[in-house]
Structures are given as structure tokens and as C-alpha cells.
Amino acid sequence: MPVDISSFGPRLETERLVLRVPEERDVDPLIAVMADQETAQFIGGTQTPPLVWRGLCGVIGHWAVRGYGFFSVEDKASGEWLGRVGPWYPYGWPQEEIGWTIKREAWGKGYAAEAAGRCLDWVFEDLGWASAVHLIDAGNIGSQGVARKIGSYNWNRKVEVAGFDMIVDVWGQTRDEWRARQR
């Protein structure tokens, strides 16, 4: 019998969005996202449906193990699944990260920044993180824009992303920097 995974974490909201713990029903829209070369190019590349399903199960497992993880992001008005955004710290990562993947049809509407900002509130206030990073490929201009929009900046460090054979730039900010901008 399946476990009620909605109890793994909170439901967060913004003016336009609902952020909730991912569920199996998210696999089909996530398969579409991970089949899109342009969307997947900076997060390990396209994936087959069985790999996407395993990845979704890994995200749900991250919630069970760490007590946080990527949220599924939905449009509050329509209930449409828009992507995944949230805190992430898998084995081998350099530190706690806030990451985002929004489906291409929803790019340019501010959803990633809106959801990431709500996640920063949550990790700094409720989880007690001192800082959060975003691991961003040097060619990923869109994600760099999202990072800037939420007040993060390039820390002039490069790291290898464990398991992905990728070298990326570390962007981020501290809790104090975030709080100062929220005043």
C-alpha cells in the first residue's frame, strides 16, 4: 500500500503558486520536461521515462531521508504542473542547494524566481540554513538570471556535480544577505 507522502513536507504558497511534495502523478509532466533537450541540457541531458521515474522516486526519497527536497510547482489558479523547485542536498553535493527546473512553455513568467524565493524563506527560517547555493552551468544564462533576480551572485567557485560529470559555477547567498534584502 502506498505511503501518504504529502506528510513528508509542507505545502508552501506564493501569490501565484503552490509548492507541494512531489507525487507519482507528477511523472508524466516530468517525463515531458526531461525529454525536452533545451530544458534538460544543463541538468544532465534528456532522460528516458524509466530514468525519470527513478529520479522522481529519488526526489521523494530525499524528502524521506533529509526532511526536504524539490517541490512540485503548480499554478495556483489552474492546478497546472509547472516544474520543480526546491532545496536539494544529495550525496556528494558541495552544500545545500536551491535548484529549479521549469517546463519550457512556462519560461519567462517569473515562476522559478517566485518559487525559489519562497524556498529561500523556508530553508533560512524553518530549516536554519546559513547559506544556500545554486549550481549553474556557465552557459545557462536563464538560470543565472533567476539567481540574480532572487539576489544570489556568482561566488567565483567551480565544482564538479557528483554523478553528472559536469563542472559548474557556484552561485548563492547567505541567510543574512537574504534577510537584508527582504526588509
PDB file of N, CA and C in Angstrom, residues 4-14 17-23 25 62-64 66-74 85-87 115 118-127:
ATOM      1  N   ASP A   4       1.339   7.874   2.279  1.00  0.00           N
ATOM      2  CA  ASP A   4       0.895   9.249   2.025  1.00  0.00           C
ATOM      3  C   ASP A   4       2.102  10.162   2.138  1.00  0.00           C
ATOM      4  N   ILE A   5       2.720  10.466   1.001  1.00  0.00           N
ATOM      5  CA  ILE A   5       3.952  11.249   1.026  1.00  0.00           C
ATOM      6  C   ILE A   5       3.694  12.743   1.225  1.00  0.00           C
ATOM      7  N   SER A   6       2.455  13.174   1.158  1.00  0.00           N
ATOM      8  CA  SER A   6       2.176  14.598   1.396  1.00  0.00           C
ATOM      9  C   SER A   6       2.580  15.000   2.806  1.00  0.00           C
ATOM     10  N   SER A   7       2.680  14.030   3.708  1.00  0.00           N
ATOM     11  CA  SER A   7       3.093  14.324   5.086  1.00  0.00           C
ATOM     12  C   SER A   7       4.604  14.495   5.222  1.00  0.00           C
ATOM     13  N   PHE A   8       5.356  14.263   4.149  1.00  0.00           N
ATOM     14  CA  PHE A   8       6.815  14.387   4.195  1.00  0.00           C
ATOM     15  C   PHE A   8       7.263  15.835   4.339  1.00  0.00           C
ATOM     16  N   GLY A   9       6.428  16.781   3.945  1.00  0.00           N
ATOM     17  CA  GLY A   9       6.841  18.175   3.986  1.00  0.00           C
ATOM     18  C   GLY A   9       5.661  19.109   3.906  1.00  0.00           C
ATOM     19  N   PRO A  10       5.952  20.408   3.976  1.00  0.00           N
ATOM     20  CA  PRO A  10       4.874  21.402   3.971  1.00  0.00           C
ATOM     21  C   PRO A  10       4.341  21.673   2.579  1.00  0.00           C
ATOM     22  N   ARG A  11       3.248  22.341   2.550  1.00  0.00           N
ATOM     23  CA  ARG A  11       2.699  22.935   1.320  1.00  0.00           C
ATOM     24  C   ARG A  11       2.964  24.429   1.459  1.00  0.00           C
ATOM     25  N   LEU A  12       3.747  24.962   0.537  1.00  0.00           N
ATOM     26  CA  LEU A  12       4.069  26.378   0.560  1.00  0.00           C
ATOM     27  C   LEU A  12       3.302  27.073  -0.552  1.00  0.00           C
ATOM     28  N   GLU A  13       3.014  28.346  -0.364  1.00  0.00           N
ATOM     29  CA  GLU A  13       2.300  29.095  -1.385  1.00  0.00           C
ATOM     30  C   GLU A  13       2.949  30.446  -1.603  1.00  0.00           C
ATOM     31  N   THR A  14       2.760  30.953  -2.804  1.00  0.00           N
ATOM     32  CA  THR A  14       3.092  32.327  -3.152  1.00  0.00           C
ATOM     33  C   THR A  14       1.809  32.930  -3.720  1.00  0.00           C
ATOM     34  N   LEU A  17       1.530  30.582  -6.936  1.00  0.00           N
ATOM     35  CA  LEU A  17       1.998  29.205  -6.989  1.00  0.00           C
ATOM     36  C   LEU A  17       1.686  28.410  -5.735  1.00  0.00           C
ATOM     37  N   VAL A  18       1.589  27.104  -5.919  1.00  0.00           N
ATOM     38  CA  VAL A  18       1.552  26.133  -4.833  1.00  0.00           C
ATOM     39  C   VAL A  18       2.795  25.272  -4.981  1.00  0.00           C
ATOM     40  N   LEU A  19       3.522  25.089  -3.893  1.00  0.00           N
ATOM     41  CA  LEU A  19       4.689  24.208  -3.856  1.00  0.00           C
ATOM     42  C   LEU A  19       4.338  23.066  -2.914  1.00  0.00           C
ATOM     43  N   ARG A  20       4.382  21.847  -3.433  1.00  0.00           N
ATOM     44  CA  ARG A  20       3.992  20.680  -2.637  1.00  0.00           C
ATOM     45  C   ARG A  20       4.990  19.551  -2.847  1.00  0.00           C
ATOM     46  N   VAL A  21       4.980  18.600  -1.932  1.00  0.00           N
ATOM     47  CA  VAL A  21       5.833  17.419  -2.067  1.00  0.00           C
ATOM     48  C   VAL A  21       5.439  16.679  -3.346  1.00  0.00           C
ATOM     49  N   PRO A  22       6.416  16.280  -4.169  1.00  0.00           N
ATOM     50  CA  PRO A  22       6.094  15.566  -5.402  1.00  0.00           C
ATOM     51  C   PRO A  22       5.379  14.241  -5.132  1.00  0.00           C
ATOM     52  N   GLU A  23       4.574  13.856  -6.106  1.00  0.00           N
ATOM     53  CA  GLU A  23       3.825  12.603  -6.047  1.00  0.00           C
ATOM     54  C   GLU A  23       3.985  11.869  -7.369  1.00  0.00           C
ATOM     55  N   ARG A  25       1.895  11.166  -9.540  1.00  0.00           N
ATOM     56  CA  ARG A  25       1.137  11.801 -10.622  1.00  0.00           C
ATOM     57  C   ARG A  25       1.956  12.850 -11.371  1.00  0.00           C
ATOM     58  N   HIS A  62      14.492  11.639  -1.084  1.00  0.00           N
ATOM     59  CA  HIS A  62      15.247  12.734  -0.477  1.00  0.00           C
ATOM     60  C   HIS A  62      14.412  13.392   0.616  1.00  0.00           C
ATOM     61  N   TRP A  63      13.115  13.579   0.340  1.00  0.00           N
ATOM     62  CA  TRP A  63      12.209  14.115   1.359  1.00  0.00           C
ATOM     63  C   TRP A  63      12.191  13.210   2.593  1.00  0.00           C
ATOM     64  N   ALA A  64      12.121  11.895   2.367  1.00  0.00           N
ATOM     65  CA  ALA A  64      12.049  10.953   3.492  1.00  0.00           C
ATOM     66  C   ALA A  64      13.349  10.949   4.294  1.00  0.00           C
ATOM     67  N   ARG A  66      16.072  13.385   4.151  1.00  0.00           N
ATOM     68  CA  ARG A  66      16.567  14.691   4.601  1.00  0.00           C
ATOM     69  C   ARG A  66      15.495  15.571   5.243  1.00  0.00           C
ATOM     70  N   GLY A  67      14.224  15.290   4.969  1.00  0.00           N
ATOM     71  CA  GLY A  67      13.158  16.132   5.504  1.00  0.00           C
ATOM     72  C   GLY A  67      12.857  17.341   4.638  1.00  0.00           C
ATOM     73  N   TYR A  68      13.449  17.402   3.461  1.00  0.00           N
ATOM     74  CA  TYR A  68      13.191  18.454   2.485  1.00  0.00           C
ATOM     75  C   TYR A  68      13.595  17.933   1.115  1.00  0.00           C
ATOM     76  N   GLY A  69      13.245  18.689   0.085  1.00  0.00           N
ATOM     77  CA  GLY A  69      13.595  18.290  -1.267  1.00  0.00           C
ATOM     78  C   GLY A  69      12.907  19.176  -2.276  1.00  0.00           C
ATOM     79  N   PHE A  70      13.044  18.812  -3.544  1.00  0.00           N
ATOM     80  CA  PHE A  70      12.353  19.559  -4.587  1.00  0.00           C
ATOM     81  C   PHE A  70      10.852  19.508  -4.346  1.00  0.00           C
ATOM     82  N   PHE A  71      10.207  20.644  -4.556  1.00  0.00           N
ATOM     83  CA  PHE A  71       8.753  20.723  -4.551  1.00  0.00           C
ATOM     84  C   PHE A  71       8.257  20.605  -5.986  1.00  0.00           C
ATOM     85  N   SER A  72       7.076  20.048  -6.169  1.00  0.00           N
ATOM     86  CA  SER A  72       6.367  20.205  -7.430  1.00  0.00           C
ATOM     87  C   SER A  72       5.708  21.571  -7.372  1.00  0.00           C
ATOM     88  N   VAL A  73       5.822  22.323  -8.460  1.00  0.00           N
ATOM     89  CA  VAL A  73       5.291  23.675  -8.521  1.00  0.00           C
ATOM     90  C   VAL A  73       4.065  23.662  -9.423  1.00  0.00           C
ATOM     91  N   GLU A  74       2.964  24.173  -8.898  1.00  0.00           N
ATOM     92  CA  GLU A  74       1.707  24.236  -9.643  1.00  0.00           C
ATOM     93  C   GLU A  74       1.210  25.665  -9.709  1.00  0.00           C
ATOM     94  N   VAL A  85      11.067  22.939  -7.997  1.00  0.00           N
ATOM     95  CA  VAL A  85      11.958  23.930  -7.407  1.00  0.00           C
ATOM     96  C   VAL A  85      12.129  23.558  -5.948  1.00  0.00           C
ATOM     97  N   GLY A  86      13.347  23.696  -5.438  1.00  0.00           N
ATOM     98  CA  GLY A  86      13.475  23.487  -4.010  1.00  0.00           C
ATOM     99  C   GLY A  86      14.855  23.139  -3.518  1.00  0.00           C
ATOM    100  N   PRO A  87      14.903  22.878  -2.223  1.00  0.00           N
ATOM    101  CA  PRO A  87      16.161  22.535  -1.579  1.00  0.00           C
ATOM    102  C   PRO A  87      16.576  21.113  -1.917  1.00  0.00           C
ATOM    103  N   ALA A 115       9.144  30.859  -6.952  1.00  0.00           N
ATOM    104  CA  ALA A 115       9.196  29.627  -6.156  1.00  0.00           C
ATOM    105  C   ALA A 115      10.512  29.529  -5.377  1.00  0.00           C
ATOM    106  N   ARG A 118      10.460  31.752  -2.339  1.00  0.00           N
ATOM    107  CA  ARG A 118       9.665  31.153  -1.241  1.00  0.00           C
ATOM    108  C   ARG A 118      10.454  30.044  -0.570  1.00  0.00           C
ATOM    109  N   CYS A 119      11.216  29.274  -1.364  1.00  0.00           N
ATOM    110  CA  CYS A 119      12.051  28.216  -0.790  1.00  0.00           C
ATOM    111  C   CYS A 119      13.171  28.792   0.076  1.00  0.00           C
ATOM    112  N   LEU A 120      13.750  29.910  -0.359  1.00  0.00           N
ATOM    113  CA  LEU A 120      14.781  30.544   0.468  1.00  0.00           C
ATOM    114  C   LEU A 120      14.202  30.977   1.808  1.00  0.00           C
ATOM    115  N   ASP A 121      13.008  31.577   1.808  1.00  0.00           N
ATOM    116  CA  ASP A 121      12.346  31.903   3.075  1.00  0.00           C
ATOM    117  C   ASP A 121      12.274  30.670   3.968  1.00  0.00           C
ATOM    118  N   TRP A 122      11.815  29.566   3.390  1.00  0.00           N
ATOM    119  CA  TRP A 122      11.592  28.344   4.157  1.00  0.00           C
ATOM    120  C   TRP A 122      12.891  27.748   4.698  1.00  0.00           C
ATOM    121  N   VAL A 123      13.921  27.638   3.851  1.00  0.00           N
ATOM    122  CA  VAL A 123      15.151  26.993   4.332  1.00  0.00           C
ATOM    123  C   VAL A 123      15.886  27.858   5.341  1.00  0.00           C
ATOM    124  N   PHE A 124      15.836  29.172   5.177  1.00  0.00           N
ATOM    125  CA  PHE A 124      16.517  30.038   6.132  1.00  0.00           C
ATOM    126  C   PHE A 124      15.755  30.152   7.445  1.00  0.00           C
ATOM    127  N   GLU A 125      14.447  30.266   7.378  1.00  0.00           N
ATOM    128  CA  GLU A 125      13.657  30.455   8.597  1.00  0.00           C
ATOM    129  C   GLU A 125      13.298  29.147   9.294  1.00  0.00           C
ATOM    130  N   ASP A 126      12.885  28.140   8.542  1.00  0.00           N
ATOM    131  CA  ASP A 126      12.395  26.905   9.157  1.00  0.00           C
ATOM    132  C   ASP A 126      13.458  25.821   9.281  1.00  0.00           C
ATOM    133  N   LEU A 127      14.350  25.725   8.298  1.00  0.00           N
ATOM    134  CA  LEU A 127      15.386  24.690   8.348  1.00  0.00           C
ATOM    135  C   LEU A 127      16.687  25.199   8.960  1.00  0.00           C
TER     136      LEU A 127
END
